[in-house]
Amino acid sequence: MSQQSASSSLSSPLPLRCGNIEETPTTPPLSDYHAIDQQLLQKITYDALVWSSLHGLVVGDKSIERSGSVPGVGMVHAPFTLLPASFPESHWRQACELAPIFNELVDRVSLDAKFLQDSLSRTKKVDEFTSRLLDIHSKMLEINKKEEIRLGLHRSDYMLDEQTKSLLQIELNTISSSFAGFSGLVAELHKNVILRNYLHVGILFFRNILSHYGKLLGLDSKRIPANSACSQFVEALGKAWCEYNDPRAVVMFVVQAEERNMYDQHLLSFALRERYHVMSIRKTLAEIDQEGELLPDGTLSVDGQAIAVVYFRAGYTPLDYPSESEWRARLLMEKSSAIKCPSISYHLVGTKKIQQELAKPNVLERYLENKEDVAKLRECFAGLWSLDESDITKKAIERPELFVMKPQREGGGNNIYGDAVRQTLLKLQKAKSEEDAAYILMQRIFPTMFETFFMRSGCCHKNQAISELGIFGTYLRNKDKVIINEQSGYLMRTKISSSDEGGVAAGFAALDSVYMT
Amino acid sequence: MSQQSASSSLSSPLPLRCGNIEETPTTPPLSDYHAIDQQLLQKITYDALVWSSLHGLVVGDKSIERSGSVPGVGMVHAPFTLLPASFPESHWRQACELAPIFNELVDRVSLDAKFLQDSLSRTKKVDEFTSRLLDIHSKMLEINKKEEIRLGLHRSDYMLDEQTKSLLQIELNTISSSFAGFSGLVAELHKNVILRNYLHVGILFFRNILSHYGKLLGLDSKRIPANSACSQFVEALGKAWCEYNDPRAVVMFVVQAEERNMYDQHLLSFALRERYHVMSIRKTLAEIDQEGELLPDGTLSVDGQAIAVVYFRAGYTPLDYPSESEWRARLLMEKSSAIKCPSISYHLVGTKKIQQELAKPNVLERYLENKEDVAKLRECFAGLWSLDESDITKKAIERPELFVMKPQREGGGNNIYGDAVRQTLLKLQKAKSEEDAAYILMQRIFPTMFETFFMRSGCCHKNQAISELGIFGTYLRNKDKVIINEQSGYLMRTKISSSDEGGVAAGFAALDSVYMT
């Protein structure tokens, strides 16, 4: 796996949708902007809170009942950073460039049913959730179900490894990629904060109290790439709806019963109505089981309503399937002619086991002809191994700090770090069960730590932080015709980092944007 | 007082800023649209709640601490009606046409210091608040303080009397006219609800379940006048700032320490920054007392910051002056060269006593030369009397249901209705004190009751309701030059009406918009 920096080969601007970045030869890094005047900080903080409230950058407040089920009540601003996070322009462009290649890869791999079944055969034995997904996949194979219209709304997440200065993929989300709605708002918010700051600073300047303004004056809002994730996701959903070609049908958002992140979703459904006059409904898996039926022509009907596109914003975690009811709903949808975003195949391609299998030598080549594309993808792959590779397992027991153990289970919080890696590996070796198939090993990535201002519950806190860059990708094809294959905006997320854990992120993550350096 | 309908003389469209109303000969009234399909209602309700959340139509939730002081926390949608309120186009145009005349009247009366002092001399003895305002007014007269730049952001409130079919003025607000920010959002929301409704209805139509859709299909979003109150208020504040002509100076919003309606204000300050690059600060009267000073050249400086415009969103009620500190702040501002919105004179012109004095025969004529203007204003005056008019007092004791007693005190909730009018009048007659000067008597207006859907705390309730139309007016002059004199959007407010009280509004009011019939 090459970890050579891509900056040299990408020094000229690429024709990507990464926003309009002017070529500025010397942009100062942002790491120093925290020597900021306290009065100025207060003003910027207040303005940012106002901005988020007036622009719908809100979530349901956990402490308030109904805030996850009824819109308009119990709202609080979404957590965000006050200022954008530095990111090298070359790595940013590298990440953007990967999106259409990953889109294509997902589509091709999804068609290789044998690869999916074989790769996941051991995982299936020890992971109930994967097993159920594979069962649905098998049933579709049995009835020879074809998905002619395929819609992918993906997000590939990366970190920048500090030591090697390389962009490394954390995971590829093929289901329920969130924050396409909010991420553009945060970029706008940060542009606004920077522009407003100049007005505040101008006033402070007049008042001769600008002695401690720090580096904030050096910020250039043009270096925050425009983020069109929302409109591009909506475009993909709208065009998929067109391809389905039934004016009576609607888009169905499959949602959790309690969803405090509903406004990120509402931004999409609102834009879908405004721009494409496409209506959407929101249903839980349980509701779909109760109200759904398959019409003789294959149409999915829910509560008497024909469904053109099934857009999953739930169903990615075992927690979303508390009973057989939810699995029946999933199967029903899969059997229908509705466009599934994602189909069961697309969902499986996004599993960690497949991510690890694709990183093996000569696997990518089976799906992508273009050698440059293959090289580009491989460059972003971190070290990925299954636990049956004994030399790696041995090394991980010796140097657990260099590895992460990732269970197949979705959700992030289940990863194993540090000495727990050694202990878990030893336990699995003793047990000699198939339980090891529930995990993969991944090279530990150490991103750069930096200080930033976190805005949460109306308060501003300065903390050590690490960032993760997600690049959205949209893909739509109908039979042989690729209708959309694009990089579609980005999501920057910044997490409070406790140095005790050597850079491991705590649970809390704030929405951020990219500041190109 | 003529109560003849103005519709005949206003049948041709006027060149007013009432939005683009197409001439549709037969528009059905809205009173019937409540036989609406329940499923459709649920969808519209949900969409409206989402819309309000995504567009900043929010307030602080009373039940949540910090929601009145910190933006971005404890938000809930502002109360609004789901659908707009019918209003005859002729009366709507009549109300719009009055705005510039009232603007001019306020300005002229404000210059007649003797009229203000004389008219309020008896009120002064019994109303402490009016007395303190008059003291400041007197002090300004003593130092011969002139306000060369005068800014008025007024709102004249009307009801449509059902019996006489006449538009009658309730009151004229010259201080802290609220909801210029939100009223435009509600008009947009209602247009959106109507447009969205067609999409929902379209789907229901396809599904053949449209048997009970009611009259909603007949609604035409173009009959909701565009409402530019926010941008016009901001324009007036921005232009006033320009007239003050000090690039270092800012606009100061005088606010209450706890303000759950802060987002209505933030919409103005946000637009002021975005469109005019004019910064604003928010200060309470107590803070102004602590941080404010008068520089030798007359400049008002607060926390070291020069103030160009003082925009009051507090200070209209005695509750805002809990100590001498707040009165000192008010006096300090009045003595300064900052543009006051309103000046002490403008504030006094908006008192109920002055409203009643202006309604006396031959008073308007002293301020307005144009006889047509005088006639137009007089046409909207309800019966207004002071309590020393013994024949009226006698009549009110006999027929209290035809009158409202209004104390000078601001706030609305203090009005006296029904048998309490008789009892209060008899008590005042017995006491033979000057206490009667604290009240005026006003003709009781009986607006049309109708059913509407109230949206509050995420729930939809159908209730009997009455509406009140406020017309915003902006006025700016510098010496002899009138820079702005315009009608500037509107505020429709609809209140739950308990029929027990014969049409008296309960405290709860929802934001609404006008549907022209």
mmCIF file of C-alpha atoms in Angstrom, chain B residues 95-387:
data_model
loop_
_atom_site.group_PDB
_atom_site.id
_atom_site.type_symbol
_atom_site.label_atom_id
_atom_site.label_comp_id
_atom_site.label_asym_id
_atom_site.label_seq_id
_atom_site.Cartn_x
_atom_site.Cartn_y
_atom_site.Cartn_z
ATOM 1 C CA ALA B 95 -55.465 50.318 5.535
ATOM 2 C CA CYS B 96 -52.344 50.401 3.390
ATOM 3 C CA GLU B 97 -53.188 53.838 2.092
ATOM 4 C CA LEU B 98 -53.467 55.210 5.616
ATOM 5 C CA ALA B 99 -49.891 54.331 6.578
ATOM 6 C CA PRO B 100 -48.046 57.278 5.005
ATOM 7 C CA ILE B 101 -50.684 59.668 6.319
ATOM 8 C CA PHE B 102 -50.268 58.372 9.861
ATOM 9 C CA ASN B 103 -46.472 58.557 9.442
ATOM 10 C CA GLU B 104 -46.765 62.219 8.548
ATOM 11 C CA LEU B 105 -49.289 62.879 11.303
ATOM 12 C CA VAL B 106 -47.027 61.379 13.975
ATOM 13 C CA ASP B 107 -44.164 63.528 12.809
ATOM 14 C CA ARG B 108 -46.204 66.729 12.833
ATOM 15 C CA VAL B 109 -47.852 66.079 16.194
ATOM 16 C CA SER B 110 -44.450 65.204 17.695
ATOM 17 C CA LEU B 111 -43.326 68.762 16.973
ATOM 18 C CA ASP B 112 -46.290 70.255 18.863
ATOM 19 C CA ALA B 113 -44.842 70.044 22.344
ATOM 20 C CA LYS B 114 -47.602 72.133 23.876
ATOM 21 C CA PHE B 115 -50.323 69.846 22.519
ATOM 22 C CA LEU B 116 -48.568 66.793 23.935
ATOM 23 C CA GLN B 117 -47.980 68.373 27.343
ATOM 24 C CA ASP B 118 -51.492 69.841 27.597
ATOM 25 C CA SER B 119 -53.288 66.713 26.393
ATOM 26 C CA LEU B 120 -51.428 64.538 28.832
ATOM 27 C CA SER B 121 -51.479 66.936 31.783
ATOM 28 C CA ARG B 122 -54.337 65.162 33.587
ATOM 29 C CA THR B 123 -53.029 61.669 32.687
ATOM 30 C CA LYS B 124 -49.674 62.712 34.135
ATOM 31 C CA LYS B 125 -51.228 63.159 37.563
ATOM 32 C CA VAL B 126 -52.518 59.610 37.784
ATOM 33 C CA ASP B 127 -50.205 57.600 35.562
ATOM 34 C CA GLU B 128 -46.643 57.404 36.835
ATOM 35 C CA PHE B 129 -45.266 56.009 33.584
ATOM 36 C CA THR B 130 -46.718 58.775 31.401
ATOM 37 C CA SER B 131 -45.506 61.241 33.980
ATOM 38 C CA ARG B 132 -41.899 60.037 33.708
ATOM 39 C CA LEU B 133 -42.044 60.175 29.921
ATOM 40 C CA LEU B 134 -43.419 63.694 30.068
ATOM 41 C CA ASP B 135 -40.637 64.720 32.453
ATOM 42 C CA ILE B 136 -38.047 63.658 29.904
ATOM 43 C CA HIS B 137 -40.026 65.491 27.237
ATOM 44 C CA SER B 138 -40.022 68.632 29.411
ATOM 45 C CA LYS B 139 -36.296 68.396 29.996
ATOM 46 C CA MET B 140 -35.706 68.224 26.267
ATOM 47 C CA LEU B 141 -37.826 71.331 25.835
ATOM 48 C CA GLU B 142 -35.795 73.098 28.520
ATOM 49 C CA ILE B 143 -32.485 72.415 26.790
ATOM 50 C CA ASN B 144 -34.121 73.173 23.445
ATOM 51 C CA LYS B 145 -33.171 69.745 22.100
ATOM 52 C CA LYS B 146 -34.007 69.337 18.405
ATOM 53 C CA GLU B 147 -34.293 66.019 16.604
ATOM 54 C CA GLU B 148 -33.285 66.845 13.061
ATOM 55 C CA ILE B 149 -33.185 63.240 11.870
ATOM 56 C CA ARG B 150 -36.418 61.505 12.777
ATOM 57 C CA LEU B 151 -37.058 57.812 12.294
ATOM 58 C CA GLY B 152 -40.457 56.195 12.771
ATOM 59 C CA LEU B 153 -41.092 52.435 12.586
ATOM 60 C CA HIS B 154 -44.799 52.360 13.340
ATOM 61 C CA ARG B 155 -47.581 49.836 13.220
ATOM 62 C CA SER B 156 -51.216 50.881 13.050
ATOM 63 C CA ASP B 157 -53.574 48.111 14.183
ATOM 64 C CA TYR B 158 -57.087 47.699 12.820
ATOM 65 C CA MET B 159 -60.110 45.489 13.144
ATOM 66 C CA LEU B 160 -62.936 45.131 10.717
ATOM 67 C CA ASP B 161 -66.218 45.851 12.479
ATOM 68 C CA GLU B 162 -68.707 43.234 11.353
ATOM 69 C CA GLN B 163 -71.885 45.309 11.729
ATOM 70 C CA THR B 164 -70.724 48.470 10.011
ATOM 71 C CA LYS B 165 -68.255 46.719 7.657
ATOM 72 C CA SER B 166 -65.802 49.440 8.472
ATOM 73 C CA LEU B 167 -62.077 49.329 9.134
ATOM 74 C CA LEU B 168 -61.479 50.789 12.580
ATOM 75 C CA GLN B 169 -58.170 51.635 14.191
ATOM 76 C CA ILE B 170 -57.380 49.911 17.481
ATOM 77 C CA GLU B 171 -54.164 51.703 18.229
ATOM 78 C CA LEU B 172 -51.090 53.226 16.695
ATOM 79 C CA ASN B 173 -47.779 51.813 17.918
ATOM 80 C CA THR B 174 -44.896 54.242 17.667
ATOM 81 C CA ILE B 175 -42.503 52.276 19.854
ATOM 82 C CA SER B 176 -41.242 48.712 19.570
ATOM 83 C CA SER B 177 -43.624 47.658 16.782
ATOM 84 C CA SER B 178 -42.937 43.957 16.765
ATOM 85 C CA PHE B 179 -43.105 41.143 14.181
ATOM 86 C CA ALA B 180 -41.746 43.060 11.193
ATOM 87 C CA GLY B 181 -39.310 40.145 10.928
ATOM 88 C CA PHE B 182 -41.757 37.289 11.286
ATOM 89 C CA SER B 183 -44.772 38.654 9.408
ATOM 90 C CA GLY B 184 -43.104 38.227 6.021
ATOM 91 C CA LEU B 185 -42.096 34.680 6.922
ATOM 92 C CA VAL B 186 -45.686 33.762 7.740
ATOM 93 C CA ALA B 187 -46.895 35.109 4.392
ATOM 94 C CA GLU B 188 -44.229 32.948 2.714
ATOM 95 C CA LEU B 189 -45.231 29.982 4.855
ATOM 96 C CA HIS B 190 -48.880 30.342 3.846
ATOM 97 C CA LYS B 191 -48.016 30.675 0.166
ATOM 98 C CA ASN B 192 -45.917 27.540 0.543
ATOM 99 C CA VAL B 193 -48.668 25.660 2.359
ATOM 100 C CA ILE B 194 -51.102 26.463 -0.434
ATOM 101 C CA LEU B 195 -48.681 25.497 -3.183
ATOM 102 C CA ARG B 196 -47.659 22.313 -1.372
ATOM 103 C CA ASN B 197 -51.270 21.499 -0.795
ATOM 104 C CA TYR B 198 -51.761 21.153 -4.532
ATOM 105 C CA LEU B 199 -49.064 18.515 -4.649
ATOM 106 C CA HIS B 200 -50.620 16.629 -1.743
ATOM 107 C CA VAL B 201 -54.041 17.018 -3.273
ATOM 108 C CA GLY B 202 -52.678 15.802 -6.584
ATOM 109 C CA ILE B 203 -51.544 12.623 -4.922
ATOM 110 C CA LEU B 204 -54.815 12.192 -3.060
ATOM 111 C CA PHE B 205 -56.598 12.799 -6.342
ATOM 112 C CA PHE B 206 -54.645 9.993 -7.967
ATOM 113 C CA ARG B 207 -55.587 7.804 -5.053
ATOM 114 C CA ASN B 208 -59.301 8.652 -5.397
ATOM 115 C CA ILE B 209 -59.638 9.692 -1.771
ATOM 116 C CA LEU B 210 -60.309 13.311 -2.469
ATOM 117 C CA SER B 211 -63.985 13.285 -1.596
ATOM 118 C CA HIS B 212 -63.660 15.558 1.435
ATOM 119 C CA TYR B 213 -60.988 17.990 0.403
ATOM 120 C CA GLY B 214 -63.136 21.004 1.160
ATOM 121 C CA LYS B 215 -62.520 24.322 -0.534
ATOM 122 C CA LEU B 216 -58.784 24.165 -0.143
ATOM 123 C CA LEU B 217 -58.347 23.478 -3.830
ATOM 124 C CA GLY B 218 -59.788 26.902 -4.560
ATOM 125 C CA LEU B 219 -57.013 28.777 -2.760
ATOM 126 C CA ASP B 220 -54.718 30.947 -4.796
ATOM 127 C CA SER B 221 -51.373 31.797 -3.227
ATOM 128 C CA LYS B 222 -51.187 34.977 -5.289
ATOM 129 C CA ARG B 223 -53.967 36.422 -3.167
ATOM 130 C CA ILE B 224 -51.633 36.580 -0.182
ATOM 131 C CA PRO B 225 -49.929 39.958 -0.524
ATOM 132 C CA ALA B 226 -46.141 39.881 -0.442
ATOM 133 C CA ASN B 227 -44.940 41.206 2.877
ATOM 134 C CA SER B 228 -41.723 43.179 2.815
ATOM 135 C CA ALA B 229 -41.921 44.485 6.392
ATOM 136 C CA CYS B 230 -38.526 43.089 7.324
ATOM 137 C CA SER B 231 -36.609 44.522 4.398
ATOM 138 C CA GLN B 232 -38.356 47.876 4.665
ATOM 139 C CA PHE B 233 -37.668 48.203 8.396
ATOM 140 C CA VAL B 234 -34.066 47.293 7.695
ATOM 141 C CA GLU B 235 -33.900 49.786 4.855
ATOM 142 C CA ALA B 236 -35.165 52.511 7.168
ATOM 143 C CA LEU B 237 -32.659 51.592 9.890
ATOM 144 C CA GLY B 238 -29.869 51.399 7.315
ATOM 145 C CA LYS B 239 -30.719 54.733 5.755
ATOM 146 C CA ALA B 240 -31.047 56.354 9.177
ATOM 147 C CA TRP B 241 -27.570 55.032 9.969
ATOM 148 C CA CYS B 242 -26.329 56.648 6.735
ATOM 149 C CA GLU B 243 -27.912 59.975 7.661
ATOM 150 C CA TYR B 244 -26.150 59.918 11.010
ATOM 151 C CA ASN B 245 -22.976 59.730 8.962
ATOM 152 C CA ASP B 246 -20.431 58.181 11.294
ATOM 153 C CA PRO B 247 -18.900 54.986 9.868
ATOM 154 C CA ARG B 248 -17.698 53.952 13.345
ATOM 155 C CA ALA B 249 -21.169 54.051 14.841
ATOM 156 C CA VAL B 250 -23.582 51.146 15.177
ATOM 157 C CA VAL B 251 -27.299 50.578 15.635
ATOM 158 C CA MET B 252 -28.249 49.753 19.209
ATOM 159 C CA PHE B 253 -31.235 47.491 19.846
ATOM 160 C CA VAL B 254 -32.588 48.355 23.289
ATOM 161 C CA VAL B 255 -33.858 45.011 24.514
ATOM 162 C CA GLN B 256 -35.326 43.278 27.515
ATOM 163 C CA ALA B 257 -32.913 41.034 29.424
ATOM 164 C CA GLU B 258 -35.169 38.055 28.741
ATOM 165 C CA GLU B 259 -36.591 38.133 25.230
ATOM 166 C CA ARG B 260 -38.235 35.004 23.883
ATOM 167 C CA ASN B 261 -39.178 36.881 20.726
ATOM 168 C CA MET B 262 -35.500 37.512 19.994
ATOM 169 C CA TYR B 263 -35.509 35.840 16.556
ATOM 170 C CA ASP B 264 -37.982 38.383 15.162
ATOM 171 C CA GLN B 265 -35.382 40.984 16.186
ATOM 172 C CA HIS B 266 -32.444 38.912 14.957
ATOM 173 C CA LEU B 267 -33.999 38.782 11.486
ATOM 174 C CA LEU B 268 -33.697 42.569 11.371
ATOM 175 C CA SER B 269 -30.152 42.786 12.739
ATOM 176 C CA PHE B 270 -29.048 39.938 10.478
ATOM 177 C CA ALA B 271 -30.488 41.644 7.379
ATOM 178 C CA LEU B 272 -29.007 44.962 8.475
ATOM 179 C CA ARG B 273 -25.557 43.376 8.456
ATOM 180 C CA GLU B 274 -26.067 41.379 5.256
ATOM 181 C CA ARG B 275 -27.575 44.118 3.149
ATOM 182 C CA TYR B 276 -26.131 47.327 4.554
ATOM 183 C CA HIS B 277 -23.032 46.076 6.395
ATOM 184 C CA VAL B 278 -24.307 47.955 9.418
ATOM 185 C CA MET B 279 -23.463 46.317 12.714
ATOM 186 C CA SER B 280 -25.783 46.318 15.668
ATOM 187 C CA ILE B 281 -25.419 45.700 19.365
ATOM 188 C CA ARG B 282 -28.049 44.645 21.897
ATOM 189 C CA LYS B 283 -28.242 46.350 25.273
ATOM 190 C CA THR B 284 -30.728 46.456 28.104
ATOM 191 C CA LEU B 285 -31.683 49.791 29.661
ATOM 192 C CA ALA B 286 -29.707 48.801 32.770
ATOM 193 C CA GLU B 287 -26.619 48.054 30.688
ATOM 194 C CA ILE B 288 -26.968 51.389 28.899
ATOM 195 C CA ASP B 289 -27.057 53.113 32.287
ATOM 196 C CA GLN B 290 -23.879 51.299 33.324
ATOM 197 C CA GLU B 291 -21.922 51.492 30.096
ATOM 198 C CA GLY B 292 -23.327 54.603 28.456
ATOM 199 C CA GLU B 293 -21.942 58.106 28.403
ATOM 200 C CA LEU B 294 -22.516 61.302 26.531
ATOM 201 C CA LEU B 295 -19.398 62.546 24.767
ATOM 202 C CA PRO B 296 -18.764 66.309 24.628
ATOM 203 C CA ASP B 297 -19.992 66.479 21.039
ATOM 204 C CA GLY B 298 -23.303 64.858 21.987
ATOM 205 C CA THR B 299 -22.392 61.378 20.737
ATOM 206 C CA LEU B 300 -23.961 58.534 22.688
ATOM 207 C CA SER B 301 -21.261 56.047 23.576
ATOM 208 C CA VAL B 302 -22.145 52.662 25.044
ATOM 209 C CA ASP B 303 -19.310 50.406 26.171
ATOM 210 C CA GLY B 304 -16.984 52.624 24.176
ATOM 211 C CA GLN B 305 -19.087 52.248 21.055
ATOM 212 C CA ALA B 306 -20.619 55.223 19.216
ATOM 213 C CA ILE B 307 -24.352 54.788 18.623
ATOM 214 C CA ALA B 308 -25.951 56.075 15.413
ATOM 215 C CA VAL B 309 -29.475 54.765 15.945
ATOM 216 C CA VAL B 310 -31.229 53.722 19.158
ATOM 217 C CA TYR B 311 -33.887 51.203 18.189
ATOM 218 C CA PHE B 312 -36.253 50.456 21.065
ATOM 219 C CA ARG B 313 -37.505 46.893 21.400
ATOM 220 C CA ALA B 314 -38.003 47.541 25.099
ATOM 221 C CA GLY B 315 -38.930 50.567 27.158
ATOM 222 C CA TYR B 316 -42.606 50.697 26.172
ATOM 223 C CA THR B 317 -43.928 49.344 29.458
ATOM 224 C CA PRO B 318 -43.395 50.418 33.088
ATOM 225 C CA LEU B 319 -42.100 46.889 33.727
ATOM 226 C CA ASP B 320 -39.004 47.772 31.708
ATOM 227 C CA TYR B 321 -38.119 50.471 34.253
ATOM 228 C CA PRO B 322 -37.801 48.609 37.572
ATOM 229 C CA SER B 323 -35.390 51.199 39.025
ATOM 230 C CA GLU B 324 -34.052 54.718 38.494
ATOM 231 C CA SER B 325 -31.219 53.165 36.483
ATOM 232 C CA GLU B 326 -33.465 52.510 33.471
ATOM 233 C CA TRP B 327 -34.891 56.044 33.561
ATOM 234 C CA ARG B 328 -31.367 57.468 33.658
ATOM 235 C CA ALA B 329 -30.559 55.415 30.566
ATOM 236 C CA ARG B 330 -33.656 56.684 28.761
ATOM 237 C CA LEU B 331 -32.783 60.288 29.585
ATOM 238 C CA LEU B 332 -29.151 59.798 28.542
ATOM 239 C CA MET B 333 -30.195 58.464 25.146
ATOM 240 C CA GLU B 334 -32.706 61.252 24.652
ATOM 241 C CA LYS B 335 -30.081 63.895 25.361
ATOM 242 C CA SER B 336 -27.673 62.405 22.834
ATOM 243 C CA SER B 337 -27.325 63.111 19.148
ATOM 244 C CA ALA B 338 -28.195 59.484 18.305
ATOM 245 C CA ILE B 339 -31.314 58.969 16.209
ATOM 246 C CA LYS B 340 -33.980 57.623 18.544
ATOM 247 C CA CYS B 341 -36.580 55.242 17.198
ATOM 248 C CA PRO B 342 -38.714 56.538 18.714
ATOM 249 C CA SER B 343 -37.816 59.903 20.219
ATOM 250 C CA ILE B 344 -39.642 60.767 23.415
ATOM 251 C CA SER B 345 -42.053 62.890 21.352
ATOM 252 C CA TYR B 346 -42.821 60.054 18.930
ATOM 253 C CA HIS B 347 -43.353 57.768 21.907
ATOM 254 C CA LEU B 348 -45.861 60.202 23.468
ATOM 255 C CA VAL B 349 -47.790 60.595 20.197
ATOM 256 C CA GLY B 350 -48.522 56.862 20.404
ATOM 257 C CA THR B 351 -50.273 57.066 23.789
ATOM 258 C CA LYS B 352 -53.968 56.256 23.991
ATOM 259 C CA LYS B 353 -54.761 59.692 25.335
ATOM 260 C CA ILE B 354 -53.257 61.353 22.275
ATOM 261 C CA GLN B 355 -55.137 58.894 20.049
ATOM 262 C CA GLN B 356 -58.322 60.019 21.744
ATOM 263 C CA GLU B 357 -57.428 63.715 21.517
ATOM 264 C CA LEU B 358 -56.652 63.398 17.808
ATOM 265 C CA ALA B 359 -60.120 61.943 17.276
ATOM 266 C CA LYS B 360 -61.773 65.116 18.562
ATOM 267 C CA PRO B 361 -63.311 67.411 15.958
ATOM 268 C CA ASN B 362 -60.944 69.852 14.226
ATOM 269 C CA VAL B 363 -57.770 68.432 15.741
ATOM 270 C CA LEU B 364 -56.432 66.529 12.745
ATOM 271 C CA GLU B 365 -56.887 69.674 10.671
ATOM 272 C CA ARG B 366 -54.260 71.440 12.740
ATOM 273 C CA TYR B 367 -51.610 68.989 11.474
ATOM 274 C CA LEU B 368 -52.674 67.960 7.997
ATOM 275 C CA GLU B 369 -53.510 70.391 5.208
ATOM 276 C CA ASN B 370 -54.921 67.823 2.797
ATOM 277 C CA LYS B 371 -58.652 67.457 3.485
ATOM 278 C CA GLU B 372 -58.809 64.075 1.796
ATOM 279 C CA ASP B 373 -56.096 62.778 4.077
ATOM 280 C CA VAL B 374 -57.969 64.059 7.098
ATOM 281 C CA ALA B 375 -61.153 62.394 5.888
ATOM 282 C CA LYS B 376 -59.363 59.116 5.332
ATOM 283 C CA LEU B 377 -57.898 59.075 8.815
ATOM 284 C CA ARG B 378 -61.169 60.069 10.435
ATOM 285 C CA GLU B 379 -62.961 57.295 8.605
ATOM 286 C CA CYS B 380 -60.894 54.704 10.474
ATOM 287 C CA PHE B 381 -61.294 56.284 13.903
ATOM 288 C CA ALA B 382 -63.509 54.355 16.253
ATOM 289 C CA GLY B 383 -65.491 56.333 18.814
ATOM 290 C CA LEU B 384 -62.962 57.629 21.382
ATOM 291 C CA TRP B 385 -63.810 59.634 24.476
ATOM 292 C CA SER B 386 -62.271 60.826 27.696
ATOM 293 C CA LEU B 387 -64.119 60.042 30.901
#
